CSV table of C-alpha atoms in Angstrom, one decimal:
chain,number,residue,atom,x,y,z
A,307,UNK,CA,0.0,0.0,0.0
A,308,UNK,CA,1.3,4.2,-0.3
A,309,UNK,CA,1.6,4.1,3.4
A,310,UNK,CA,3.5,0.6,3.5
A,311,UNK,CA,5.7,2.6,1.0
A,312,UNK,CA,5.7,6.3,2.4
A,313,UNK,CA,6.8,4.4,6.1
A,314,UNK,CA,9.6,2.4,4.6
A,315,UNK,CA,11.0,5.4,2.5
A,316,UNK,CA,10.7,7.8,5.5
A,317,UNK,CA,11.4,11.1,4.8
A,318,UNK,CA,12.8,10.6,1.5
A,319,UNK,CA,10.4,13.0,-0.8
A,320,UNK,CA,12.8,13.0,-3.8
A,321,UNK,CA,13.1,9.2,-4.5
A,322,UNK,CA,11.2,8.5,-7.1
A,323,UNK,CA,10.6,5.2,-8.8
A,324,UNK,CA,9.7,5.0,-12.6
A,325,UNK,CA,6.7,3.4,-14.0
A,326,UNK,CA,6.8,-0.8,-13.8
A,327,UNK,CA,8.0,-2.0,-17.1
A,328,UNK,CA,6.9,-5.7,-18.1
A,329,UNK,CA,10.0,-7.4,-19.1
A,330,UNK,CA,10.0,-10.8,-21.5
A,331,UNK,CA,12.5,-12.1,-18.5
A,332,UNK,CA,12.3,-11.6,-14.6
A,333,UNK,CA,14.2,-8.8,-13.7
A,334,UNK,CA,16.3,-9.8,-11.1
A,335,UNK,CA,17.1,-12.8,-13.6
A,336,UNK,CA,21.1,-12.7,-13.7
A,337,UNK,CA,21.3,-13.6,-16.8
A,338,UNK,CA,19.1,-10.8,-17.8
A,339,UNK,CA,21.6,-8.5,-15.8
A,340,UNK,CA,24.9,-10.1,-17.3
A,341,UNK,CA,23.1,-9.3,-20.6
A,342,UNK,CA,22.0,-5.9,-19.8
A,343,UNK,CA,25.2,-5.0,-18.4
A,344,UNK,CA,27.5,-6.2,-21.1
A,345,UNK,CA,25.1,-4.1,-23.8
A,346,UNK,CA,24.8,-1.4,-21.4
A,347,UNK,CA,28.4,-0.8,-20.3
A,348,UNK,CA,29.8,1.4,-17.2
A,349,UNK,CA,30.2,4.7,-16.5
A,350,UNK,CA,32.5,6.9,-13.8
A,351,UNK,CA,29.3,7.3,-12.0
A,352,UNK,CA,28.2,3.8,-12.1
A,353,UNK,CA,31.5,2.1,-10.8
A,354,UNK,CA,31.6,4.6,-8.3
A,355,UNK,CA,28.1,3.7,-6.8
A,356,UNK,CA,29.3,-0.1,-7.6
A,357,UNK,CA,31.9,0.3,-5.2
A,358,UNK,CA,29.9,1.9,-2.4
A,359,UNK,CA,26.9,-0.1,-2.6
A,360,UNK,CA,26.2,-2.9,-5.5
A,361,UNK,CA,22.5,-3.1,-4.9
A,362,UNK,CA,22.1,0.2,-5.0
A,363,UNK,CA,23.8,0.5,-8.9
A,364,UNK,CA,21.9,-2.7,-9.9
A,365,UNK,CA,18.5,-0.2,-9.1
A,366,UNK,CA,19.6,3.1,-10.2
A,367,UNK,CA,22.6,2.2,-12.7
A,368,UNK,CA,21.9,-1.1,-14.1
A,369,UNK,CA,18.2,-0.9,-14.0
A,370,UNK,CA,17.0,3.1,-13.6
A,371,UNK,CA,14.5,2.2,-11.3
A,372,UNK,CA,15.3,4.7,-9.1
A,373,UNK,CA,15.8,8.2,-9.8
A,374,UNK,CA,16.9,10.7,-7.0
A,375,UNK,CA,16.5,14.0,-8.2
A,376,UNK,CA,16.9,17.2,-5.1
A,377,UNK,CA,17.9,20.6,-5.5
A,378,UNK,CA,21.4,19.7,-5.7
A,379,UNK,CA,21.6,17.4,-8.5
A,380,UNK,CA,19.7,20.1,-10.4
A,381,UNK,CA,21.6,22.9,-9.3
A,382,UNK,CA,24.3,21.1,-10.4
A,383,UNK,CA,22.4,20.2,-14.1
A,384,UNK,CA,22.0,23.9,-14.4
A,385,UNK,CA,25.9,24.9,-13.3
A,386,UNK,CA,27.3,22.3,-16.1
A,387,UNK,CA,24.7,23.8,-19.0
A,388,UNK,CA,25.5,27.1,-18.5
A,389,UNK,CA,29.3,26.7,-17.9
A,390,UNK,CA,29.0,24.4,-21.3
A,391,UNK,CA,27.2,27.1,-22.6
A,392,UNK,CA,29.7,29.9,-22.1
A,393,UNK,CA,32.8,27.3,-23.5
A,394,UNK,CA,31.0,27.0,-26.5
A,395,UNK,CA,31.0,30.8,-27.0
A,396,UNK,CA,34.0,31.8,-25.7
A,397,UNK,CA,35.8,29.1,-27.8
A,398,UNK,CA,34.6,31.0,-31.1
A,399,UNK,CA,36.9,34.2,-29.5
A,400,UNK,CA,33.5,36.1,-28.7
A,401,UNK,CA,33.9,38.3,-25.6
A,402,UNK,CA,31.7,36.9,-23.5
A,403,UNK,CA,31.1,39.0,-19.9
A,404,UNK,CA,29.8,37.6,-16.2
A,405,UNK,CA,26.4,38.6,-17.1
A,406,UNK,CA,26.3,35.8,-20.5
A,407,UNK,CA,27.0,33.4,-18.3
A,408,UNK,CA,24.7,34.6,-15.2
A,409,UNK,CA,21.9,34.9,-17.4
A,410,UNK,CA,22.7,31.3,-18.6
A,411,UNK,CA,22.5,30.1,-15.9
A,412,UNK,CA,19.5,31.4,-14.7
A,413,UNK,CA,17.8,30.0,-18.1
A,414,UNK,CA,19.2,26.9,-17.2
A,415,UNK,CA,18.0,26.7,-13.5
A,416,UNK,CA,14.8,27.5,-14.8
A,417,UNK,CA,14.2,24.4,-16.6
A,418,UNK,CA,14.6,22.6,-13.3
A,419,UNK,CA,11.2,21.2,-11.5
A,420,UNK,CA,12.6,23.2,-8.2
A,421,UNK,CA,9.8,24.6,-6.0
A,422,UNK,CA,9.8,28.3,-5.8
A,423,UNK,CA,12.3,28.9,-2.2
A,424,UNK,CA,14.3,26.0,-4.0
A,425,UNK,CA,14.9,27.9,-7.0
A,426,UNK,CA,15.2,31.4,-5.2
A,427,UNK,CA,18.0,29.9,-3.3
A,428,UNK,CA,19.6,28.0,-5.6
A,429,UNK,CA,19.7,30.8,-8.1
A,430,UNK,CA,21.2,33.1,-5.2
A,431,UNK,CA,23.9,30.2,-4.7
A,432,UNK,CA,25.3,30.1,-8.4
A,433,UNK,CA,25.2,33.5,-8.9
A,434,UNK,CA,27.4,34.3,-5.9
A,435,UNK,CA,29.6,31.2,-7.3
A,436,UNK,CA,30.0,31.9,-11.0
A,437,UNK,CA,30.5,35.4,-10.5
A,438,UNK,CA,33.9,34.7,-8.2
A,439,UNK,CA,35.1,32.0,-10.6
A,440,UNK,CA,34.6,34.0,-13.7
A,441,UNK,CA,36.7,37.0,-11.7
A,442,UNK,CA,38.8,34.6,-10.2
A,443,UNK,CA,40.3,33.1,-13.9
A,444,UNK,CA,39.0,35.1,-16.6
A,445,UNK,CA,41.9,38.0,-16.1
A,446,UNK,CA,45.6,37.8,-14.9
A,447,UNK,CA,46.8,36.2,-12.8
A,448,UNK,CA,44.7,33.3,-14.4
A,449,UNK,CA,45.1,34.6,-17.4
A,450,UNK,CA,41.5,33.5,-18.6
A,451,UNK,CA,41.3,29.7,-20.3
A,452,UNK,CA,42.2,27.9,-23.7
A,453,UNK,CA,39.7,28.0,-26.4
A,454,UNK,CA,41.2,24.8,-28.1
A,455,UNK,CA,38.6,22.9,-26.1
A,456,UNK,CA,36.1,20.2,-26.4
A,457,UNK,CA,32.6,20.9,-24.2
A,458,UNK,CA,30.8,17.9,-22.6
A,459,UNK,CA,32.5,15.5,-24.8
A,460,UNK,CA,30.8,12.1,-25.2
A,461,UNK,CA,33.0,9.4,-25.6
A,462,UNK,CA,32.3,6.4,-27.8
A,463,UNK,CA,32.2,3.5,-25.7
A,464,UNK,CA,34.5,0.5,-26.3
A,465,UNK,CA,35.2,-2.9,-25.1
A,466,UNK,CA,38.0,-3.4,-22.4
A,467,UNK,CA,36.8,-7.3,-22.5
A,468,UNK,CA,33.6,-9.3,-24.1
A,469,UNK,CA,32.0,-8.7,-20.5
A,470,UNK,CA,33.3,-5.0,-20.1
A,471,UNK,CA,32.2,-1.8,-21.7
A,472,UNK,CA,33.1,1.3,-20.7
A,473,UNK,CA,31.0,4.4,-21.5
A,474,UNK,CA,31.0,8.0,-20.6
A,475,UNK,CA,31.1,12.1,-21.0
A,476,UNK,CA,33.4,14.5,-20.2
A,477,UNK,CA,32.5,18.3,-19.0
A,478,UNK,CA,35.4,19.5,-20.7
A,479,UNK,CA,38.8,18.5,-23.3
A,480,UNK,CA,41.8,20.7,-23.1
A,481,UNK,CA,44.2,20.9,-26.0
A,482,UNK,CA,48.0,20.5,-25.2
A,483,UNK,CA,49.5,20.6,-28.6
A,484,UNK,CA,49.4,17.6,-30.7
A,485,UNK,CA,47.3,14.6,-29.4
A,486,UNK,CA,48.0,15.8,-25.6
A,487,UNK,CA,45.1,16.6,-24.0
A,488,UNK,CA,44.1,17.8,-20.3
A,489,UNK,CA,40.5,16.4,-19.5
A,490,UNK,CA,38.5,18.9,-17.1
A,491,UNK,CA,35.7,17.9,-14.7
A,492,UNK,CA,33.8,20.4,-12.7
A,493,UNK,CA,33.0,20.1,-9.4
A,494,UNK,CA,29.7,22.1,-7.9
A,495,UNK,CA,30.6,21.6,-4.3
A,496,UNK,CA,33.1,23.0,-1.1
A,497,UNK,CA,36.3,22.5,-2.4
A,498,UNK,CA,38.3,19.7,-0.9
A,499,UNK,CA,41.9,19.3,-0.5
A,500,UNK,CA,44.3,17.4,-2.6
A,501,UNK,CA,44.4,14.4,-0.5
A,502,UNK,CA,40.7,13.7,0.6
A,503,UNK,CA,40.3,14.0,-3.7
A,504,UNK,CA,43.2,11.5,-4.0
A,505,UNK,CA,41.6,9.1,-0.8
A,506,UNK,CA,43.9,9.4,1.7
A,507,UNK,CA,41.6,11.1,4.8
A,508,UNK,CA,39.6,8.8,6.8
A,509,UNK,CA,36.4,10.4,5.5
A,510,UNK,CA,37.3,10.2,1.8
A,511,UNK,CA,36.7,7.4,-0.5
A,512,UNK,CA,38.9,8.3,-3.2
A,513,UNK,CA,35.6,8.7,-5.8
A,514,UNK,CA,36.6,12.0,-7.1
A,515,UNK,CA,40.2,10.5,-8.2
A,516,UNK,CA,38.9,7.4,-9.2
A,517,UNK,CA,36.7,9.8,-11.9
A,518,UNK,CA,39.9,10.8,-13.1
A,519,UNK,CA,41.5,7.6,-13.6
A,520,UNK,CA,38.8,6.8,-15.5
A,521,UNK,CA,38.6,9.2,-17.9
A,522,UNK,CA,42.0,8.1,-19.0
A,523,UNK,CA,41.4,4.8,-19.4
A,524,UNK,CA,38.3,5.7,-21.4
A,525,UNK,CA,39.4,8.3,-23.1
A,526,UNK,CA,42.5,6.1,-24.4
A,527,UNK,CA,40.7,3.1,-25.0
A,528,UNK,CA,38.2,4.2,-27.0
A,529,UNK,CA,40.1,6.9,-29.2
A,530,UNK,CA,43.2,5.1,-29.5
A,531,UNK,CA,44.3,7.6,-32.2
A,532,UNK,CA,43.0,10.8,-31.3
A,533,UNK,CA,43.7,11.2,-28.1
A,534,UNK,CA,46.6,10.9,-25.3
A,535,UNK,CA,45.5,11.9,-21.5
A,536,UNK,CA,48.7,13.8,-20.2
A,537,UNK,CA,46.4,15.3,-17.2
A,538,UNK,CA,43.2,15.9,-15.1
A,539,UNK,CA,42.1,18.9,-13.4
A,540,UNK,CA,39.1,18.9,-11.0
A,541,UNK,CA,37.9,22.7,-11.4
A,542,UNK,CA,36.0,23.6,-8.1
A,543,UNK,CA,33.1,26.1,-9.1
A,544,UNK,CA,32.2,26.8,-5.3
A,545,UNK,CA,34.4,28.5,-3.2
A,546,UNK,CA,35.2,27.7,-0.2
A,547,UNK,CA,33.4,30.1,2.0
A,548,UNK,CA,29.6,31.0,-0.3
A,549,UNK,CA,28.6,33.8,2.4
A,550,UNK,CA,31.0,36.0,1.5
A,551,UNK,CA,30.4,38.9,-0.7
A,552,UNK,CA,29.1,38.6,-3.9
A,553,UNK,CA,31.9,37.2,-6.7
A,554,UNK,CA,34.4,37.0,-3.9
A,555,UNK,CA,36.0,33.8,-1.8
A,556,UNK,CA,38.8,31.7,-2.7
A,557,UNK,CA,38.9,29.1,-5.8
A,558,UNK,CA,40.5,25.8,-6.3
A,559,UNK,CA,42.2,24.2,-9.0
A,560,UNK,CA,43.9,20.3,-8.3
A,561,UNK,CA,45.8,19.1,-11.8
A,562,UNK,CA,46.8,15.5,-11.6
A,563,UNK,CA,49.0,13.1,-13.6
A,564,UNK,CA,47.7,9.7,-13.3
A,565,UNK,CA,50.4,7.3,-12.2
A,566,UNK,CA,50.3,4.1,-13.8
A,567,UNK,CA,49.9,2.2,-11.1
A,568,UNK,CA,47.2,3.9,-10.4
A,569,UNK,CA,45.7,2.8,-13.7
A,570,UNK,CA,46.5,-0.8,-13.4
A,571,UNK,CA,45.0,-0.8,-9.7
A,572,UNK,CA,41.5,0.2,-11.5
A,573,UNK,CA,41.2,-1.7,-14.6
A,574,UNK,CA,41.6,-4.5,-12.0
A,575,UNK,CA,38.7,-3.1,-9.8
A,576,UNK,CA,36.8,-2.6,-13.5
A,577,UNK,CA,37.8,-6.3,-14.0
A,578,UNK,CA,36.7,-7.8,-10.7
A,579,UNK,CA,33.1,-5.1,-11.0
A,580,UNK,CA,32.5,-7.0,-14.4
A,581,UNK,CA,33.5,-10.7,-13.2
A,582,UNK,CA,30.7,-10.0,-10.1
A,583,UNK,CA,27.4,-9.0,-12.3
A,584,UNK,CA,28.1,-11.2,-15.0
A,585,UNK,CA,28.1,-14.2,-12.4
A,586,UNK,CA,25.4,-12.6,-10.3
A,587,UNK,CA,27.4,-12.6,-7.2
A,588,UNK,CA,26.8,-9.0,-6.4
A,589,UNK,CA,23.6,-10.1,-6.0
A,590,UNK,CA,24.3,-10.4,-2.5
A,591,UNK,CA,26.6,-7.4,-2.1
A,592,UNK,CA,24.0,-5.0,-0.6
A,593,UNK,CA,25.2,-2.3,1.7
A,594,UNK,CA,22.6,-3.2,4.1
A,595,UNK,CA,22.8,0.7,5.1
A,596,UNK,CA,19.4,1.8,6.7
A,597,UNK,CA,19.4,5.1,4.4
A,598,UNK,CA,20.7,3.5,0.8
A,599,UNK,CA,17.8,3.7,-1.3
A,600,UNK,CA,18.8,0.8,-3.4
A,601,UNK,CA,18.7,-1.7,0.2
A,602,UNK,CA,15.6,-0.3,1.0
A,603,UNK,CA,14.0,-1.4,-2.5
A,604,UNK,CA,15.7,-4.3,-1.9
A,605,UNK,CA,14.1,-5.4,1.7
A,606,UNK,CA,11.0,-4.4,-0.4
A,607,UNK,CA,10.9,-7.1,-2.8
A,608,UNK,CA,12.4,-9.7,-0.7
């Protein structure tokens, strides 16, 4: 019944489940999901969630039965489409000013299903954010950005293996000189330091890194000739302190170079993620959490 379902949720109004689709086999059928993943593929997102929780990727991920959608997921929709917005101007050398991009971003935040304080304060939050990062790089010391650039880049997926296929888009593609490319992923959040991004605090789980990495080994996989990943930069468009005045507060900037070894380490995680759907054994992987929304679907049907 609702209230069997609005008591197990709790207060949880943003989880929302999409319409039942009748499938020719059971759902939860592993072959089904061996099939499904192997056409399907992963993404950054997707191993990430993996990692933390496989019950919760086989609903949201592998299935999209679950969709959580809050005001920061679409605040964050609304930074990317305007910040892809102003790339794809500024890389055609027009002049584009703070208010191009403001305005953007308020057309963008407007297509969002945010209630009305939702939207009031959300557009009051990424004003006060672009405007400092647009001051902040557009003049010296900065020195504003390249306009040799690829925006929101979707890259062809490939096979690693017959049971592995990796998929996924970038926010933006830097131009080195020749095939050398820096790949650019923007963060809407309080900036964190270089080492709870790399893993190493006790609260960190490495996720943001772990992006990097695998950007690189998508990227390079997949455009073999095009394309050789010398970088990464995680671009913070938050500072860290919002209350301040408006376009002020300090901005962060963390460029890495993937080490090797850091690639090997995950295309053996992306090895062992593949070997454990395609045999069904993440199955019985779940988090067991009491606020993962993919365990409590799970207690659901069982």
């Amino acid at each position: 019944s609702s209230e069997t379902w609005e008591r197990d949720l709790g207060d949880k109004p943003n989880l929302v489940f999409s319409p039942r689709v009748h499938q020719g086999a059971k759902l939860l059928d592993p072959s089904y999901l061996a099939a499904r993943f192997r056409e399907q593929g992963l993404s950054a997102t997707g191993l990430n969630n993996y990692l933390l929780c496989p019950i919760n990727y086989l609903f949201t991920n592998l299935l999209h039965v679950i969709q959580i959608r809050n005001k920061h997921t679409m605040y964050g929709t609304a930074v990317h489409g305007a910040l892809e917005d102003f790339f794809n101007r500024y890389k055609t050398g027009e002049q584009v000013a703070l208010e191009v991009l403001l305005k953007s971003f308020e057309r963008f935040l407007a297509h969002q299903p945010l209630g009305e304080h939702d939207l009031a304060t959300s557009l009051e939050r990424g004003k006060r954010a672009l405007s400092g990062w647009f001051r902040t790089y557009a003049n010296p010391p900065a020195g504003g950005w390249p306009n040799s650039i690829i925006n929101e880049y979707k890259v062809p997926g490939c096979h690693l293996s017959d049971d592995l296929k990796v998929t996924g888009k970038v926010d933006k593609i830097e131009f080195l000189g020749g095939a050398k490319i820096q790949v650019v992923d923007y963060k809407t959040m309080k900036p964190k330091s270089r080492r709870e991004i790399l893993g190493e605090t006790k609260s960190s789980t490495g996720d943001i890194y772990r992006q990097l990495i695998f950007y690189k080994i998508l990227i390079e996989e997949c455009e073999k000739d095009r394309f050789q990943v010398s970088s990464a930069m995680i671009d913070f468009v938050e500072p860290a302190d919002l209350s301040t005045k408006l376009g002020a507060g300090k901005y962060k900037r963390e460029v890495f170079e993937i080490k090797p070894e850091d690639e090997q380490n995950l295309r053996e995680t992306l090895n062992q993620v593949a070997q454990e759907v395609i045999s069904g054994e993440f199955l019985n992987k779940a988090c067991g959490l009491p606020d993962c929304p993919g365990c409590k679907l799970w207690r659901m049907m069982k």
